Structures are given as C-alpha cells and as structure tokens.
Amino acid sequence: MTKVWQLPIPREYRQLSEPELRVRIQAAKDALGSRLAILGHHYQQDAIIDFADFTGDSFELSRRAAEQRGVEYVVFGGVHFMAESADILTDESVRVILPDLGAGCSMADMANLDQTLDAWAQLADACPDQTVVPVTYMNSSAAIKAFVGEHGGAVCTSSNCRSVLEWALAGGAVPGHEPGRKVKVLFFPDQHLGRNTAYDMGFPLDRMVVWDPKRDLGGNDEPAVRDADFVLWKGHCSVHALFRPEHVDEARAADPDVKVIVHPECRWEVVRKADTAGSTAYIVKQVEAAPPGTSWAIGTEVHLVNRLRQQHPEQKIRVLSECQCLCTTMFRIDLPHLCWVLENLVDGTVVNEVKVDAHTRRWATVALERMLSIKGDGSPAGGRPTPIVSQAEAARAGVVD
Ligand code: 13P
Ligand code: SF4
C-alpha cells in the first residue's frame, strides 16, 4: 500500500460536543439518504456502530460491500485494508471513503509485495516439483491480494479460513496443477490464524514452517521448507498477541465454570487452552446463543467485548485479560472524522477516498471473489470445541511469534 497520511481535520470538528456531532452526522446521513451506506466492523467504538447501516466481521462486511448496488458512497468504519477490499468489490461508480486514512493495520503492514515476490522465487527454487498455493488473510494490502489472485490462490477471513485452506490443499486454482503432486500453502500474513486453522485440520506443528521475510529461505533450511505443508508468514496482530496462556489459567482459577472463547489471531498456546475459538461473528453468535448466567472470558478487541456485555446483561462477560487490548487504529475512526467526511459529501466533495489501481483491482477481485464463494462457520475447528492441552505441551511445541 502506498503510505497515506491523514491531515488534521478542521479544528471546528474537534470543538463540537458529542451531542452536536451526533445531530450533524444524522442530518448529513438524512441528506445523503440512499446514496450512502455506512459499514461498521465489530471492533469499532459504539458511537460509530450507532450510525452504521451494516455491522459485521470482515467476511460479512465484504459481502455487504459487494451487495451495494446503486449507492454512490460507502463510508467504511474499519481499517484501510477493509476499505480497499470494499473498493474492489463495489462497482467502479461507488466511491469508498475511510474517515481517517491513518486507520491502518500493523499486521497488514508486515507483508509487502517485494518480500512476497522474493519469497515466491525462493520457494519455486526450493520446491520445483510442488504446487505452491498462496492464501492471504483479508488483513493484507490489495497488492498482496492481487498477487494471490494472479497465482491461483484466494483471500480468506477468519470466518472461512478452514474452508479456503481445504480448497487450497486440493490445488486451489493454480494453472497446471495435477492430482498427486504435493501441495504446499503459503499463508500471509498472520502466522497464528494459519497455524491455528491448519492444526485444527489435523496438521501437526512439524508440518509447518514460519517464513521470516528478512532472512534467507525465511530462516529455514531447504529440507524443512520442502517438507512443510504450510509456510506461515511471520506476521501477527499486535492486539491479539497480548493474550497469553496464563490469562486463560487465571480466568479458570477465578471461575471454574467460565467459558473461554478467543479469536484465532491469538497465539496457538492460547487457542489450545480456550474452550473454543472463532471469528468476531462466531464469538457474537456463541454469546447470543448461550443461556442466561453463562460466564465468558473473551479474548478479542475490547470494544466488541464491552458491547456484548452491555447487550447481554443476563450473562457474565469479561475480557480475557486486563491488558489494553484495543485496536488503536480502528479507534481512529471517531465522530469528528465521520462528521467531516459526511458533511463534505453533502457539499459534493469526496475526501479520503480509497481507490485501488486497475491492475491490482483486476487480480485482487479474482482472489476476493474466490473468498466470497467459499463459506465457513467462523471457527478454525469447524465449530468443534478445541481440545485443551497443557502448557508443557505448548512449550514443547516451541511455537514462536
Ligand atoms: P474478523 O473480522 O475476520 O473476525 O477479523 C478480526 C480483525 O482483526 C479484523 O481486523
Ligand atoms: Fe489489524 Fe489486529 Fe487491529 Fe485487526 S485488530 S485491524 S488485525 S491490528
């Protein structure tokens, strides 16, 4: 992604009170009517969710974006890679706007195209007799999505990762792949989602290698790379990395009946100790379906956990750890920025448009459309509870960040 910076918005918007901002945002929304759709990711602050026409996880919001026919503007309450995907999935005539261009994602920034091309060439040299299928998590730049689309792979989200990996292990859409040839998945950029999902599919940890883009052969020797079924890019989410296995132990010590549910961007040791793991939409569904009195410790971004606690006073809901598990970039989307972009639209000015160039768009569309055609149930374990293993086993596995 070309780095973009957010210039300070006019001071006036910073000086308005929350009630004033809400009145002006609603007025702008009313004026724009059906020309506008506002999408809000589950991690957004409540004030933004209040104005969203659609809320959801990354998969659901991509689906919603693809459905927007006839609207002129999609305002994305989320981060940059989500707005890029929305631009790719909507008609050319739809203008996608990110209220604060500084709302990026540190995980998405952990893989760039030059590193990807380099890794691809090294893998081709090391494994000329194998089919390598590239799969990228939604949380990546449009350039990586396009690379994946052009090389027979697909995008996945945490909702359908397992189904996309099953598709990839059958050869994906790699031209010339023949049944019987060994298939290897190159998974960008979240090693944890890749590892957690592959492990739940039955692949032991020694079938996976981590690819550090700063080192030759990703820091591996050639036999290890050749042998592996999964090459996991060395990236992670700095928010979910804050959850640690001892937080699960502490939650269980405090309440033996607690159910621990975590996002699969959490480390493997945390996911193994949890009762279950899944995308944000999966977490929401599990809480909604639980009987009154259920006690939860939830390992994901704090805004979603707090919202679930407010919506379900009949349940005991807490965040898995008291760490500051807040996505600071998502948090940049606030009422002043929303008000500023909407009032500009009312005046006929498009600010903060996110636009993907034609070549990138072409191949990223292929990868995203493959993703939309492959549904999952939101859990890397396919909805089954994940078996709980001891900390000693996790330590023996020697999983690294
Ligand atoms: P999902 O929306 O797929 O659950 O992903 C969570 C996330 O980290 C988004 O950035
Ligand atoms: Fe990126 Fe993690 Fe924030 Fe999601 S929660 S946008 S993966 S930093």
Coordinates of N, CA, C and O in Angstrom, one line a residue, residues 108-271:
A108 N -1.3 -6.1 8.6 CA -1.3 -6.0 7.1 C 0.1 -5.4 6.6 O 0.6 -5.8 5.6
D109 N 0.7 -4.5 7.4 CA 1.9 -3.9 7.0 C 3.1 -4.9 7.2 O 4.2 -4.5 6.8
M110 N 2.9 -6.1 7.7 CA 4.0 -7.0 7.9 C 4.3 -7.8 6.7 O 5.3 -8.6 6.7
A111 N 3.6 -7.6 5.6 CA 3.9 -8.3 4.4 C 3.8 -7.3 3.2 O 2.7 -6.7 3.0
N112 N 4.9 -7.1 2.5 CA 4.8 -6.2 1.3 C 5.1 -7.0 0.0 O 5.5 -8.2 0.1
L113 N 4.8 -6.4 -1.1 CA 4.9 -7.1 -2.4 C 6.3 -7.5 -2.7 O 6.5 -8.6 -3.2
D114 N 7.3 -6.7 -2.5 CA 8.7 -7.1 -2.8 C 9.1 -8.3 -2.0 O 9.7 -9.2 -2.5
Q115 N 8.8 -8.3 -0.7 CA 9.1 -9.5 0.1 C 8.4 -10.7 -0.4 O 8.9 -11.9 -0.4
T116 N 7.2 -10.5 -0.9 CA 6.3 -11.7 -1.4 C 7.0 -12.2 -2.6 O 7.1 -13.5 -2.8
L117 N 7.4 -11.3 -3.6 CA 8.0 -11.8 -4.8 C 9.3 -12.6 -4.5 O 9.5 -13.6 -5.1
D118 N 10.0 -12.1 -3.6 CA 11.3 -12.7 -3.2 C 11.0 -14.1 -2.6 O 11.6 -15.1 -3.0
A119 N 10.0 -14.2 -1.7 CA 9.7 -15.5 -1.1 C 9.2 -16.5 -2.2 O 9.5 -17.7 -2.2
W120 N 8.4 -16.0 -3.1 CA 7.8 -16.8 -4.1 C 8.9 -17.4 -5.0 O 8.9 -18.6 -5.3
A121 N 9.9 -16.6 -5.3 CA 11.0 -17.1 -6.2 C 11.9 -18.1 -5.4 O 12.3 -19.1 -6.0
Q122 N 12.1 -17.9 -4.1 CA 12.9 -18.8 -3.3 C 12.1 -20.1 -3.2 O 12.7 -21.2 -3.2
L123 N 10.8 -20.1 -3.0 CA 10.0 -21.3 -2.9 C 10.0 -22.1 -4.2 O 10.1 -23.3 -4.2
A124 N 10.0 -21.4 -5.3 CA 10.0 -22.0 -6.6 C 11.3 -22.8 -6.8 O 11.3 -23.9 -7.3
D125 N 12.4 -22.1 -6.4 CA 13.7 -22.8 -6.5 C 13.8 -24.0 -5.6 O 14.4 -25.0 -6.0
A126 N 13.3 -23.9 -4.4 CA 13.4 -25.0 -3.4 C 12.5 -26.1 -3.7 O 12.8 -27.3 -3.4
C127 N 11.3 -25.8 -4.3 CA 10.3 -26.9 -4.4 C 9.8 -26.9 -5.9 O 8.6 -26.7 -6.1
P128 N 10.6 -27.1 -6.9 CA 10.2 -27.0 -8.3 C 9.1 -28.1 -8.7 O 8.4 -27.9 -9.6
D129 N 9.1 -29.2 -7.9 CA 8.2 -30.3 -8.2 C 6.9 -30.2 -7.4 O 6.1 -31.2 -7.3
Q130 N 6.7 -29.1 -6.7 CA 5.5 -29.0 -5.8 C 4.6 -27.8 -6.3 O 5.0 -26.9 -7.0
T131 N 3.3 -27.9 -6.0 CA 2.4 -26.8 -6.3 C 2.3 -26.0 -5.0 O 1.9 -26.5 -4.0
V132 N 2.6 -24.7 -5.2 CA 2.5 -23.8 -4.0 C 1.3 -22.9 -4.2 O 1.2 -22.2 -5.3
V133 N 0.3 -23.0 -3.3 CA -0.9 -22.2 -3.4 C -0.8 -21.0 -2.4 O -0.7 -21.3 -1.2
P134 N -0.8 -19.8 -2.9 CA -0.8 -18.6 -1.9 C -2.2 -18.3 -1.4 O -3.1 -18.2 -2.2
V135 N -2.3 -18.1 -0.1 CA -3.6 -17.7 0.5 C -3.2 -16.6 1.4 O -2.3 -16.6 2.2
T136 N -4.0 -15.5 1.3 CA -3.8 -14.4 2.2 C -5.0 -14.1 3.0 O -6.2 -14.2 2.5
Y137 N -4.8 -13.8 4.3 CA -5.8 -13.4 5.2 C -6.3 -12.0 4.6 O -5.5 -11.3 4.1
M138 N -7.6 -11.8 4.8 CA -8.1 -10.5 4.4 C -7.3 -9.3 4.9 O -7.2 -8.3 4.2
N139 N -6.6 -9.5 6.1 CA -5.9 -8.4 6.7 C -4.5 -8.2 6.0 O -3.5 -8.5 6.6
S140 N -4.6 -7.8 4.7 CA -3.4 -7.7 3.9 C -3.7 -6.6 2.9 O -4.9 -6.3 2.6
S141 N -2.6 -6.0 2.3 CA -2.8 -5.0 1.3 C -3.5 -5.5 0.0 O -3.4 -6.8 -0.3
A142 N -4.0 -4.6 -0.8 CA -4.6 -5.0 -2.1 C -3.6 -5.7 -3.0 O -3.9 -6.6 -3.8
A143 N -2.3 -5.2 -2.8 CA -1.2 -5.7 -3.7 C -1.0 -7.2 -3.4 O -0.8 -8.0 -4.3
I144 N -1.0 -7.6 -2.1 CA -0.8 -9.0 -1.8 C -2.1 -9.8 -2.2 O -1.9 -10.9 -2.8
K145 N -3.2 -9.2 -2.1 CA -4.4 -10.0 -2.6 C -4.3 -10.2 -4.1 O -4.7 -11.3 -4.6
A146 N -3.8 -9.2 -4.8 CA -3.7 -9.3 -6.3 C -2.7 -10.4 -6.6 O -2.9 -11.2 -7.5
F147 N -1.6 -10.4 -5.9 CA -0.5 -11.4 -6.1 C -1.2 -12.8 -6.0 O -1.0 -13.7 -6.8
V148 N -1.9 -13.0 -4.9 CA -2.5 -14.3 -4.6 C -3.5 -14.7 -5.7 O -3.5 -15.8 -6.2
G149 N -4.3 -13.7 -6.1 CA -5.3 -14.0 -7.2 C -4.6 -14.4 -8.5 O -5.0 -15.3 -9.2
E150 N -3.5 -13.7 -8.8 CA -2.8 -13.9 -10.1 C -2.1 -15.3 -10.1 O -1.7 -15.8 -11.1
H151 N -1.8 -15.8 -8.9 CA -1.1 -17.1 -8.8 C -1.9 -18.2 -8.3 O -1.4 -19.2 -7.6
G152 N -3.2 -18.2 -8.5 CA -4.1 -19.3 -8.3 C -4.5 -19.5 -6.9 O -5.0 -20.6 -6.5
G153 N -4.4 -18.5 -6.1 CA -4.8 -18.6 -4.7 C -6.1 -17.7 -4.4 O -6.7 -17.3 -5.3
A154 N -6.3 -17.6 -3.1 CA -7.6 -16.9 -2.7 C -7.3 -16.1 -1.4 O -6.3 -16.4 -0.7
V155 N -8.2 -15.2 -1.1 CA -8.2 -14.5 0.2 C -9.1 -15.4 1.1 O -9.9 -16.1 0.7
C156 N -8.8 -15.3 2.4 CA -9.7 -15.9 3.4 C -9.9 -14.9 4.5 O -9.2 -13.9 4.6
T157 N -11.0 -15.1 5.3 CA -11.1 -14.3 6.5 C -11.1 -15.3 7.7 O -11.0 -16.5 7.4
S158 N -11.2 -14.8 8.9 CA -11.2 -15.8 10.0 C -12.5 -16.6 10.0 O -12.6 -17.6 10.7
S159 N -13.5 -16.1 9.2 CA -14.8 -16.9 9.1 C -14.7 -18.1 8.2 O -15.5 -19.1 8.4
N160 N -13.9 -18.0 7.2 CA -13.9 -19.2 6.3 C -12.5 -19.7 6.0 O -12.2 -20.4 5.0
C161 N -11.5 -19.5 6.9 CA -10.1 -19.9 6.7 C -10.0 -21.4 6.5 O -9.3 -21.8 5.5
R162 N -10.7 -22.2 7.3 CA -10.6 -23.6 7.1 C -11.1 -24.1 5.8 O -10.4 -24.9 5.1
S163 N -12.2 -23.5 5.3 CA -12.7 -24.0 4.0 C -11.8 -23.5 2.9 O -11.6 -24.2 1.9
V164 N -11.2 -22.3 3.0 CA -10.3 -21.9 2.0 C -9.0 -22.7 2.0 O -8.5 -23.1 0.9
L165 N -8.5 -23.1 3.1 CA -7.3 -24.0 3.2 C -7.6 -25.4 2.6 O -6.8 -25.9 1.9
E166 N -8.8 -25.9 2.8 CA -9.2 -27.2 2.2 C -9.2 -27.0 0.7 O -8.7 -27.9 0.0
W167 N -9.7 -25.9 0.2 CA -9.7 -25.7 -1.2 C -8.3 -25.6 -1.8 O -7.9 -26.1 -2.8
A168 N -7.5 -24.9 -1.0 CA -6.1 -24.7 -1.4 C -5.3 -26.0 -1.5 O -4.5 -26.3 -2.4
L169 N -5.5 -26.8 -0.5 CA -4.8 -28.1 -0.4 C -5.2 -29.1 -1.5 O -4.5 -30.0 -1.8
A170 N -6.3 -28.7 -2.2 CA -6.7 -29.5 -3.4 C -6.1 -28.9 -4.6 O -6.5 -29.3 -5.7
G171 N -5.2 -27.9 -4.4 CA -4.6 -27.3 -5.6 C -5.0 -25.9 -5.9 O -4.5 -25.3 -6.8
G172 N -6.1 -25.5 -5.2 CA -6.6 -24.1 -5.5 C -6.9 -24.0 -7.0 O -7.5 -24.9 -7.6
A173 N -6.5 -22.8 -7.5 CA -6.8 -22.6 -8.9 C -5.4 -22.4 -9.6 O -5.3 -21.7 -10.6
V174 N -4.4 -23.1 -9.2 CA -3.1 -23.0 -9.7 C -3.1 -23.7 -11.1 O -3.4 -24.9 -11.2
P175 N -2.7 -22.9 -12.2 CA -2.8 -23.5 -13.5 C -1.7 -24.6 -13.6 O -0.6 -24.6 -13.0
G176 N -2.1 -25.7 -14.2 CA -1.2 -26.8 -14.4 C -1.1 -27.8 -13.3 O -0.3 -28.8 -13.3
H177 N -1.8 -27.5 -12.1 CA -1.7 -28.4 -11.0 C -2.3 -29.8 -11.4 O -3.4 -29.9 -11.9
E178 N -1.6 -30.8 -11.0 CA -2.1 -32.2 -11.3 C -2.3 -32.9 -10.1 O -1.5 -32.8 -9.1
P179 N -3.4 -33.7 -10.0 CA -3.6 -34.5 -8.8 C -2.4 -35.4 -8.5 O -1.7 -35.9 -9.5
G180 N -2.0 -35.6 -7.3 CA -0.9 -36.4 -6.9 C 0.4 -35.6 -6.6 O 1.3 -36.1 -6.0
R181 N 0.4 -34.4 -7.1 CA 1.6 -33.5 -6.9 C 1.4 -32.9 -5.5 O 0.3 -32.6 -5.0
K182 N 2.6 -32.9 -4.8 CA 2.5 -32.3 -3.4 C 2.1 -30.8 -3.4 O 2.6 -30.0 -4.2
V183 N 1.1 -30.5 -2.5 CA 0.7 -29.1 -2.5 C 1.2 -28.5 -1.2 O 1.1 -29.1 -0.1
K184 N 1.6 -27.3 -1.3 CA 2.1 -26.5 -0.1 C 1.3 -25.2 -0.1 O 1.1 -24.6 -1.1
V185 N 0.9 -24.8 1.1 CA 0.2 -23.5 1.2 C 1.1 -22.4 1.7 O 1.8 -22.7 2.8
L186 N 1.2 -21.3 1.0 CA 2.0 -20.1 1.5 C 0.9 -19.2 2.1 O 0.1 -18.7 1.4
F187 N 1.0 -19.0 3.4 CA -0.1 -18.3 4.1 C 0.4 -16.9 4.6 O 1.3 -16.9 5.5
F188 N -0.3 -15.9 4.1 CA 0.0 -14.5 4.6 C -1.1 -13.9 5.5 O -2.2 -14.3 5.2
P189 N -0.8 -12.8 6.2 CA 0.4 -12.6 6.9 C 0.4 -13.0 8.3 O 1.3 -12.7 9.0
D190 N -0.8 -13.6 8.7 CA -0.9 -14.0 10.2 C -0.6 -15.4 10.4 O -1.4 -16.3 10.2
Q191 N 0.6 -15.6 11.0 CA 1.0 -17.0 11.3 C 0.1 -17.7 12.2 O -0.1 -18.9 12.2
H192 N -0.6 -16.9 13.1 CA -1.4 -17.5 14.2 C -2.7 -18.1 13.6 O -3.1 -19.2 13.8
L193 N -3.4 -17.3 12.7 CA -4.6 -17.8 12.1 C -4.2 -19.0 11.2 O -4.9 -20.0 11.3
G194 N -3.1 -19.0 10.5 CA -2.7 -20.1 9.7 C -2.4 -21.3 10.5 O -2.9 -22.4 10.2
R195 N -1.6 -21.1 11.6 CA -1.2 -22.3 12.4 C -2.5 -22.9 13.1 O -2.7 -24.1 13.1
N196 N -3.3 -22.0 13.7 CA -4.4 -22.5 14.5 C -5.4 -23.3 13.6 O -5.9 -24.3 14.0
T197 N -5.6 -22.8 12.4 CA -6.5 -23.4 11.5 C -5.9 -24.7 10.9 O -6.6 -25.8 11.0
A198 N -4.7 -24.7 10.5 CA -4.1 -25.9 10.0 C -4.0 -27.0 11.1 O -4.3 -28.2 10.8
Y199 N -3.7 -26.6 12.3 CA -3.6 -27.6 13.4 C -5.0 -28.2 13.6 O -5.1 -29.4 13.8
D200 N -6.0 -27.4 13.6 CA -7.4 -28.0 13.8 C -7.8 -28.8 12.6 O -8.7 -29.7 12.8
M201 N -7.2 -28.7 11.5 CA -7.5 -29.5 10.4 C -6.7 -30.9 10.5 O -6.9 -31.7 9.6
G202 N -5.9 -31.0 11.5 CA -5.2 -32.3 11.7 C -3.7 -32.2 11.4 O -3.0 -33.3 11.4
F203 N -3.2 -31.1 11.0 CA -1.7 -31.0 10.6 C -0.9 -30.7 11.9 O -1.2 -29.7 12.6
P204 N 0.0 -31.6 12.3 CA 0.8 -31.3 13.4 C 1.7 -30.1 13.2 O 2.0 -29.7 12.0
L205 N 2.3 -29.5 14.2 CA 3.1 -28.3 14.1 C 4.3 -28.5 13.3 O 4.8 -27.6 12.6
D206 N 4.8 -29.8 13.3 CA 6.1 -30.0 12.5 C 5.8 -30.1 11.0 O 6.7 -30.3 10.2
R207 N 4.6 -29.9 10.6 CA 4.3 -29.8 9.1 C 4.2 -28.4 8.7 O 3.8 -28.1 7.6
M208 N 4.6 -27.5 9.6 CA 4.5 -26.0 9.3 C 5.9 -25.4 9.5 O 6.5 -25.7 10.5
V209 N 6.2 -24.4 8.7 CA 7.4 -23.6 9.0 C 7.0 -22.2 9.0 O 6.0 -21.8 8.3
V210 N 7.7 -21.4 9.7 CA 7.5 -19.9 9.8 C 8.4 -19.3 8.8 O 9.6 -19.6 8.7
W211 N 7.9 -18.3 8.0 CA 8.7 -17.7 7.0 C 9.0 -16.2 7.4 O 8.1 -15.4 7.5
D212 N 10.3 -16.0 7.8 CA 10.7 -14.6 8.2 C 11.2 -13.9 6.9 O 12.2 -14.3 6.4
P213 N 10.5 -12.9 6.4 CA 10.9 -12.3 5.2 C 12.2 -11.6 5.2 O 12.8 -11.3 4.2
K214 N 12.7 -11.4 6.4 CA 14.0 -10.7 6.5 C 15.2 -11.7 6.4 O 16.3 -11.3 6.4
R215 N 14.9 -13.0 6.3 CA 16.0 -14.0 6.3 C 15.9 -14.9 5.0 O 14.8 -15.1 4.5
D216 N 17.1 -15.4 4.6 CA 17.2 -16.3 3.5 C 16.3 -17.5 3.8 O 16.3 -18.0 4.9
L217 N 15.6 -18.0 2.8 CA 14.7 -19.1 2.9 C 13.8 -18.9 4.1 O 13.4 -19.9 4.7
G218 N 13.5 -17.7 4.5 CA 12.6 -17.4 5.6 C 13.2 -17.8 6.9 O 12.4 -17.9 7.9
G219 N 14.5 -18.1 6.9 CA 15.1 -18.6 8.2 C 15.1 -20.1 8.4 O 15.3 -20.6 9.5
N220 N 14.7 -20.8 7.3 CA 14.6 -22.3 7.4 C 15.7 -22.9 6.5 O 16.3 -22.3 5.6
D221 N 15.9 -24.2 6.7 CA 16.8 -24.9 5.8 C 15.9 -25.5 4.7 O 14.7 -25.7 4.8
E222 N 16.6 -25.9 3.5 CA 15.8 -26.3 2.4 C 15.0 -27.6 2.6 O 13.8 -27.6 2.3
P223 N 15.5 -28.6 3.3 CA 14.6 -29.8 3.5 C 13.4 -29.4 4.3 O 12.3 -30.0 4.1
A224 N 13.5 -28.5 5.3 CA 12.3 -28.2 6.1 C 11.3 -27.5 5.3 O 10.1 -27.7 5.4
V225 N 11.8 -26.6 4.4 CA 10.8 -25.9 3.5 C 10.1 -26.9 2.6 O 8.9 -26.9 2.3
R226 N 10.9 -27.8 2.0 CA 10.4 -28.8 1.0 C 9.3 -29.7 1.7 O 8.3 -30.0 1.1
D227 N 9.6 -30.0 2.9 CA 8.8 -31.0 3.7 C 7.4 -30.4 4.1 O 6.4 -31.1 4.3
A228 N 7.5 -29.1 4.4 CA 6.3 -28.5 5.1 C 5.1 -28.5 4.2 O 5.1 -28.4 3.0
D229 N 3.9 -28.6 4.9 CA 2.6 -28.4 4.1 C 2.2 -27.0 4.2 O 1.5 -26.5 3.3
F230 N 2.6 -26.3 5.2 CA 2.3 -24.9 5.4 C 3.5 -24.0 5.6 O 4.3 -24.3 6.5
V231 N 3.6 -22.9 4.8 CA 4.6 -21.9 5.1 C 3.9 -20.7 5.6 O 3.1 -20.1 4.9
L232 N 4.1 -20.4 6.9 CA 3.4 -19.4 7.6 C 4.2 -18.1 7.7 O 5.3 -18.1 8.3
W233 N 3.7 -17.0 7.0 CA 4.4 -15.7 7.1 C 4.5 -15.3 8.5 O 3.6 -15.5 9.3
K234 N 5.6 -14.6 8.8 CA 5.9 -14.2 10.2 C 5.2 -12.9 10.5 O 5.9 -11.9 10.6
G235 N 3.9 -12.9 10.6 CA 3.2 -11.7 10.9 C 2.2 -12.0 12.1 O 1.9 -13.2 12.3
H236 N 1.7 -11.0 12.7 CA 0.8 -11.2 13.8 C 0.0 -10.0 14.1 O 0.4 -8.9 13.7
C237 N -1.1 -10.1 14.8 CA -1.9 -9.0 15.3 C -1.4 -8.5 16.6 O -1.4 -9.3 17.6
S238 N -1.0 -7.3 16.7 CA -0.4 -6.8 18.0 C -1.5 -6.7 19.1 O -1.1 -6.7 20.3
V239 N -2.7 -6.7 18.7 CA -3.8 -6.6 19.8 C -4.0 -8.1 20.3 O -3.9 -8.3 21.5
H240 N -4.2 -9.0 19.5 CA -4.5 -10.4 20.0 C -3.2 -11.1 20.6 O -3.3 -12.0 21.4
A241 N -2.0 -10.6 20.2 CA -0.8 -11.1 20.7 C -0.7 -10.8 22.2 O 0.1 -11.4 22.9
L242 N -1.5 -9.9 22.7 CA -1.5 -9.5 24.1 C -2.1 -10.6 25.0 O -1.8 -10.7 26.2
F243 N -2.9 -11.5 24.5 CA -3.5 -12.5 25.3 C -2.5 -13.7 25.4 O -1.9 -14.1 24.5
R244 N -2.3 -14.1 26.7 CA -1.3 -15.2 27.0 C -2.0 -16.4 27.6 O -3.0 -16.2 28.3
P245 N -1.3 -17.5 27.6 CA -1.9 -18.7 28.2 C -2.3 -18.6 29.7 O -3.3 -19.1 30.1
E246 N -1.4 -17.8 30.4 CA -1.7 -17.7 31.8 C -3.0 -16.9 32.1 O -3.6 -17.0 33.1
H247 N -3.4 -16.1 31.1 CA -4.7 -15.4 31.3 C -5.8 -16.4 31.3 O -6.8 -16.2 32.0
V248 N -5.7 -17.4 30.5 CA -6.7 -18.5 30.5 C -6.7 -19.2 31.9 O -7.8 -19.4 32.5
D249 N -5.5 -19.5 32.4 CA -5.4 -20.1 33.7 C -6.1 -19.2 34.8 O -6.8 -19.7 35.6
E250 N -5.8 -18.0 34.7 CA -6.3 -17.0 35.7 C -7.8 -17.0 35.6 O -8.5 -17.0 36.7
A251 N -8.4 -16.9 34.4 CA -9.8 -16.9 34.3 C -10.5 -18.1 34.8 O -11.5 -18.1 35.5
R252 N -9.8 -19.3 34.6 CA -10.4 -20.5 35.1 C -10.3 -20.6 36.6 O -11.2 -21.1 37.3
A253 N -9.2 -20.1 37.2 CA -9.0 -20.1 38.6 C -10.1 -19.2 39.3 O -10.6 -19.5 40.3
A254 N -10.4 -18.1 38.6 CA -11.3 -17.1 39.2 C -12.7 -17.7 39.1 O -13.6 -17.4 39.9
D255 N -13.0 -18.5 38.1 CA -14.4 -19.0 37.9 C -14.3 -20.3 37.1 O -14.1 -20.4 35.9
P256 N -14.4 -21.5 37.9 CA -14.2 -22.8 37.2 C -15.2 -23.0 36.1 O -15.0 -23.9 35.3
D257 N -16.4 -22.3 36.1 CA -17.4 -22.5 35.1 C -17.2 -21.7 33.9 O -18.0 -21.7 33.0
V258 N -16.2 -20.8 33.9 CA -16.0 -19.9 32.8 C -15.8 -20.6 31.5 O -15.2 -21.6 31.4
K259 N -16.4 -20.0 30.4 CA -16.1 -20.5 29.1 C -15.2 -19.5 28.4 O -15.4 -18.3 28.4
V260 N -14.0 -20.0 27.9 CA -13.0 -19.1 27.3 C -13.2 -19.2 25.8 O -13.1 -20.3 25.2
I261 N -13.4 -18.1 25.2 CA -13.6 -18.0 23.7 C -12.7 -16.9 23.2 O -12.6 -15.8 23.8
V262 N -11.9 -17.3 22.2 CA -10.9 -16.4 21.7 C -10.9 -16.3 20.2 O -11.4 -17.2 19.5
H263 N -10.3 -15.2 19.7 CA -10.2 -15.1 18.2 C -9.0 -15.9 17.7 O -7.9 -15.9 18.5
P264 N -9.0 -16.5 16.5 CA -7.9 -17.3 16.1 C -6.6 -16.5 15.7 O -5.6 -17.1 15.3
E265 N -6.7 -15.2 15.8 CA -5.4 -14.4 15.7 C -4.6 -14.5 17.0 O -3.5 -14.0 17.0
C266 N -5.2 -15.1 18.0 CA -4.4 -15.3 19.3 C -3.4 -16.4 19.0 O -3.5 -17.2 18.2
R267 N -2.3 -16.4 19.9 CA -1.3 -17.4 19.8 C -1.9 -18.8 19.9 O -2.9 -19.0 20.6
W268 N -1.2 -19.8 19.3 CA -1.6 -21.2 19.4 C -1.8 -21.7 20.8 O -2.8 -22.3 21.1
E269 N -0.9 -21.3 21.7 CA -1.0 -21.8 23.1 C -2.3 -21.3 23.8 O -2.8 -22.0 24.6
V270 N -2.7 -20.1 23.4 CA -3.9 -19.5 24.0 C -5.1 -20.2 23.4 O -6.0 -20.6 24.1
V271 N -5.1 -20.4 22.1 CA -6.3 -21.1 21.4 C -6.4 -22.5 21.9 O -7.5 -23.0 22.2

